XYZ file of C-alpha atoms in Angstrom:
298
model
C -255.444 -28.315 126.840
C -251.613 -31.293 126.054
C -251.995 -33.187 123.138
C -249.650 -36.249 122.858
C -249.062 -37.042 119.089
C -248.006 -40.259 117.691
C -244.552 -39.974 116.721
C -244.772 -39.761 113.428
C -247.306 -36.307 113.615
C -243.905 -34.941 115.912
C -243.625 -31.904 113.375
C -247.388 -30.941 113.680
C -246.615 -29.231 116.575
C -245.007 -27.000 114.897
C -247.974 -25.257 113.636
C -250.388 -26.277 116.380
C -248.465 -24.597 119.418
C -249.020 -20.579 118.959
C -252.974 -21.705 118.598
C -253.022 -23.425 121.947
C -253.578 -20.219 123.376
C -256.770 -19.318 122.359
C -258.126 -23.091 121.797
C -261.726 -22.461 122.485
C -264.061 -23.929 120.022
C -265.809 -20.748 120.093
C -263.458 -18.835 118.612
C -263.323 -21.527 116.112
C -266.723 -21.109 114.808
C -266.987 -17.758 114.996
C -263.910 -17.499 113.016
C -265.758 -19.805 110.577
C -268.538 -17.407 110.371
C -265.856 -14.711 109.414
C -264.478 -16.492 106.733
C -267.691 -17.651 105.349
C -269.075 -13.824 105.021
C -265.813 -12.061 104.160
C -265.792 -14.727 101.112
C -269.386 -14.656 100.259
C -269.418 -10.565 100.287
C -266.557 -10.504 98.289
C -267.997 -12.776 95.570
C -271.205 -11.266 95.617
C -269.640 -8.140 94.712
C -267.120 -9.595 92.140
C -269.688 -11.511 90.162
C -272.488 -8.589 90.467
C -269.572 -7.230 88.001
C -269.204 -9.699 85.981
C -273.157 -9.922 85.381
C -272.930 -6.413 84.877
C -269.771 -6.609 81.960
C -271.256 -9.908 80.370
C -274.679 -10.755 78.252
C -277.200 -12.508 80.105
C -277.238 -14.817 78.099
C -273.454 -15.773 78.797
C -273.963 -15.671 82.748
C -274.634 -19.274 83.264
C -271.676 -20.556 81.006
C -269.924 -17.934 82.897
C -270.411 -19.587 86.069
C -269.977 -23.043 85.290
C -266.428 -21.787 84.014
C -266.647 -23.108 80.695
C -264.774 -20.020 78.678
C -260.760 -19.239 79.545
C -261.740 -16.314 81.556
C -264.836 -18.116 83.119
C -262.414 -20.220 85.241
C -259.618 -18.012 85.460
C -262.020 -16.219 87.419
C -263.601 -18.491 89.658
C -260.375 -20.062 90.312
C -259.033 -16.795 91.389
C -262.136 -15.811 93.497
C -260.739 -18.468 96.271
C -258.226 -15.634 96.990
C -260.959 -14.858 99.239
C -261.007 -17.440 101.035
C -257.179 -17.540 101.861
C -258.022 -13.734 103.011
C -261.124 -14.886 105.211
C -258.960 -17.234 107.220
C -256.111 -14.571 107.545
C -258.456 -12.154 108.989
C -260.288 -14.722 111.348
C -257.005 -15.939 112.809
C -255.748 -12.703 113.382
C -258.952 -11.424 115.001
C -259.714 -14.567 116.821
C -256.675 -16.397 117.596
C -253.828 -13.400 117.153
C -252.358 -15.591 114.702
C -250.520 -14.555 111.190
C -251.421 -16.405 107.876
C -247.850 -17.920 107.836
C -248.298 -19.542 111.281
C -250.641 -21.456 109.437
C -248.722 -22.322 106.547
C -245.789 -23.067 108.590
C -242.134 -21.792 108.660
C -241.507 -19.777 105.637
C -238.326 -21.646 103.723
C -239.393 -24.876 104.821
C -242.833 -24.708 103.294
C -241.913 -23.616 100.072
C -238.661 -25.797 99.868
C -241.234 -28.999 100.848
C -243.406 -27.610 98.428
C -241.002 -27.385 95.701
C -239.180 -30.849 96.406
C -242.910 -32.787 96.639
C -244.092 -30.938 93.298
C -241.207 -32.166 91.015
C -240.947 -35.875 92.609
C -244.716 -35.703 91.583
C -244.264 -34.250 87.654
C -241.269 -36.746 87.724
C -244.011 -39.731 88.881
C -246.578 -38.500 86.768
C -244.258 -38.186 83.620
C -243.564 -42.013 84.418
C -247.151 -42.964 84.926
C -248.078 -41.335 81.659
C -245.729 -42.985 79.586
C -246.913 -46.837 80.854
C -250.523 -48.315 79.627
C -253.078 -47.957 79.312
C -252.751 -44.926 76.663
C -255.547 -43.234 76.166
C -258.551 -42.770 77.855
C -261.494 -45.141 75.864
C -263.382 -42.415 73.468
C -260.921 -40.118 71.779
C -260.641 -37.021 73.457
C -261.862 -33.444 72.567
C -259.120 -30.376 71.612
C -261.010 -27.740 73.824
C -257.895 -25.012 73.088
C -255.486 -24.614 70.535
C -252.166 -25.321 71.686
C -250.749 -22.439 70.795
C -253.670 -20.448 73.206
C -253.273 -23.012 75.573
C -249.174 -22.360 76.249
C -249.642 -18.636 76.692
C -252.421 -18.961 78.713
C -250.520 -21.787 80.884
C -248.675 -20.080 83.447
C -251.533 -17.364 84.388
C -253.593 -20.695 84.793
C -251.256 -22.420 86.995
C -251.412 -19.420 89.286
C -254.916 -19.487 89.445
C -254.782 -23.200 89.970
C -252.399 -22.509 92.816
C -254.489 -19.736 94.392
C -257.552 -22.144 94.450
C -255.713 -25.173 96.425
C -253.938 -23.217 98.680
C -256.572 -21.617 99.768
C -258.603 -24.360 100.387
C -255.573 -26.118 101.838
C -254.770 -22.832 104.005
C -258.812 -23.580 105.413
C -259.208 -27.405 105.874
C -255.757 -28.648 106.360
C -254.471 -25.056 107.946
C -257.068 -23.031 110.203
C -259.127 -25.820 110.870
C -257.123 -28.784 111.345
C -254.767 -26.664 113.533
C -257.451 -24.949 115.442
C -258.933 -28.572 116.374
C -255.935 -30.349 116.900
C -255.088 -27.313 120.079
C -258.416 -28.736 121.164
C -258.426 -32.063 120.893
C -255.584 -34.434 121.048
C -257.193 -37.395 118.745
C -255.952 -37.310 115.086
C -259.390 -39.021 114.639
C -260.915 -35.736 115.190
C -258.773 -32.923 113.899
C -258.122 -34.997 110.436
C -261.517 -36.564 110.472
C -264.068 -33.316 110.935
C -261.851 -31.269 108.355
C -261.939 -34.044 105.630
C -265.472 -34.829 106.395
C -266.487 -31.010 105.919
C -263.997 -30.805 102.817
C -265.918 -34.000 101.316
C -269.393 -32.167 102.045
C -268.103 -29.765 99.922
C -267.460 -31.559 96.662
C -270.725 -33.701 97.136
C -272.674 -32.210 94.035
C -275.549 -34.756 93.018
C -276.977 -32.274 90.496
C -273.739 -32.357 88.463
C -271.668 -35.372 89.402
C -275.490 -37.759 89.133
C -275.208 -40.995 90.543
C -271.071 -40.734 90.879
C -271.700 -37.641 93.764
C -271.077 -39.967 96.816
C -268.216 -41.600 94.938
C -266.603 -38.552 94.794
C -267.115 -37.173 97.966
C -265.555 -40.393 99.457
C -262.453 -39.567 97.208
C -262.170 -36.095 98.605
C -262.470 -37.477 101.854
C -259.902 -39.816 101.286
C -257.495 -37.162 99.940
C -258.428 -34.814 102.719
C -257.136 -37.727 104.930
C -253.859 -37.893 103.148
C -253.462 -34.436 103.118
C -254.116 -34.058 106.766
C -251.159 -36.826 107.001
C -248.543 -35.014 105.045
C -249.535 -31.698 106.876
C -248.906 -33.540 110.403
C -245.818 -35.561 108.972
C -244.205 -32.243 107.565
C -244.994 -29.403 109.879
C -246.154 -26.855 106.969
C -248.602 -26.961 104.412
C -246.305 -26.891 101.902
C -246.591 -30.597 100.952
C -250.519 -30.674 100.917
C -250.660 -27.807 98.633
C -248.331 -29.375 96.252
C -250.022 -32.634 95.952
C -253.456 -30.397 95.883
C -251.446 -28.392 93.258
C -250.688 -31.326 90.913
C -253.661 -33.109 91.222
C -256.114 -29.738 89.896
C -253.368 -28.883 87.228
C -253.980 -32.737 85.717
C -257.367 -32.263 85.507
C -258.381 -28.796 85.261
C -255.466 -27.452 82.570
C -254.495 -30.948 80.821
C -257.876 -33.218 80.779
C -260.949 -31.945 82.094
C -264.369 -33.066 82.743
C -266.295 -30.618 79.985
C -269.422 -29.852 82.931
C -267.484 -27.301 85.226
C -264.236 -25.253 85.144
C -263.283 -26.967 81.856
C -262.411 -23.410 79.806
C -258.516 -23.462 80.438
C -257.936 -27.214 79.847
C -256.176 -28.531 76.885
C -258.370 -31.781 75.973
C -261.887 -32.357 77.244
C -263.278 -35.695 78.232
C -265.630 -37.379 75.752
C -267.971 -38.007 78.667
C -269.345 -35.901 81.815
C -269.085 -36.331 85.715
C -272.459 -37.929 85.892
C -271.363 -40.881 83.634
C -272.028 -44.152 85.544
C -269.846 -46.286 83.061
C -266.400 -44.823 82.210
C -265.915 -42.401 84.458
C -266.768 -44.880 87.267
C -263.763 -46.514 86.224
C -261.648 -43.758 85.904
C -262.272 -42.424 89.288
C -261.019 -45.815 91.131
C -258.170 -45.189 88.377
C -257.573 -41.651 89.550
C -257.659 -43.187 93.398
C -254.933 -45.573 92.973
C -252.688 -42.680 91.290
C -253.699 -40.546 94.093
C -252.172 -43.129 96.740
C -249.292 -43.139 94.829
C -248.441 -39.721 94.374
C -249.080 -39.481 98.605
C -246.279 -42.159 98.972
C -244.307 -40.257 96.889
C -244.725 -37.212 98.906
C -244.130 -38.518 102.147
C -240.800 -40.210 100.902
C -239.608 -36.702 99.811
C -240.375 -35.074 103.251
C -238.717 -37.735 104.869
C -235.309 -36.682 103.729
C-alpha cells in the first residue's frame, strides 16, 4: 500500500520502505506477542535469580528500585525488550535492528548533535529562575559515590530509553506506517500505547491521568522527530536527556530513585506541588522538542 506523507515527513520513508514488503497487521501482532513473551520470560528468569540472592525483606524495595543496584538492574532489564524487537522484526519482517534504528552513521550523528544541544539548553534553563523546587531536596547519594556510578547509570538509562524508542517509535510506528498512510494512526496508536504503559494510579494517584497525558504528548513529539529525521537518533536523545535528569539528578522517591543524586520532597501522587511542576516539565519538554527540530534541520 503506497503511503503519501507530508513533505516534512519524507525522511520517514527511509525507515518504512523495507517494512512495506511485509505490511500485514497479523505479522505486527504476532511480532508483538514475540516481544512480550521474550521480555517476560527473560525478566522472570532474571528476577528469580535476584529473588534467590536477596533477603525476602528487601524484595519489595528492590522491585521499586530504591537502591543503586536495584535501579541499575531494573533499567538494564529493558535490554530484553530490544532483544525481543530484534527477534520479532527478523522473524516476521526480515528486518534487522539497524533497519529500525535508521542509517547507522546518520542515527549516531543526529543523536550526538541533539543531545549536545539539549545539554546546552538544560544548562541555560538551570541558570534561570525559579531556583529550587519548593521544599529543600534530600541528598540521596554522596556526590563522590554518585559521580563514580554516573557513567554506568547513564549507560543503563540509555538501554532503557533506546529500548522504548525502538519498540514504540521504531517497530510499532514503522510497521503501522507500512500499512496505513495516515500519521494519525502510525503516530497516534504507538503514542496511546506508550501513555497506557505509563498509567499507574497505584503509584501516581490522582496524577496518574496527567502523567499518562504527558507521556502521550511525549510520544507524539518523539514520533514527529523520528519522521522528520529518518532515524531514531533524535528521539532517543530526547528521551535519554529527559530520563537522565529525572532518574540520575533529581528523582521522585517512589520508584527508580536509587541512582539519583537528590530526591524530591514529595512523591508522584502529590496533588499540589508536584502537579504544578508537571506543567513546568511539560513546557520544558516542548522547548526541548523545538530545539531538537532545529538541530535536525541543519
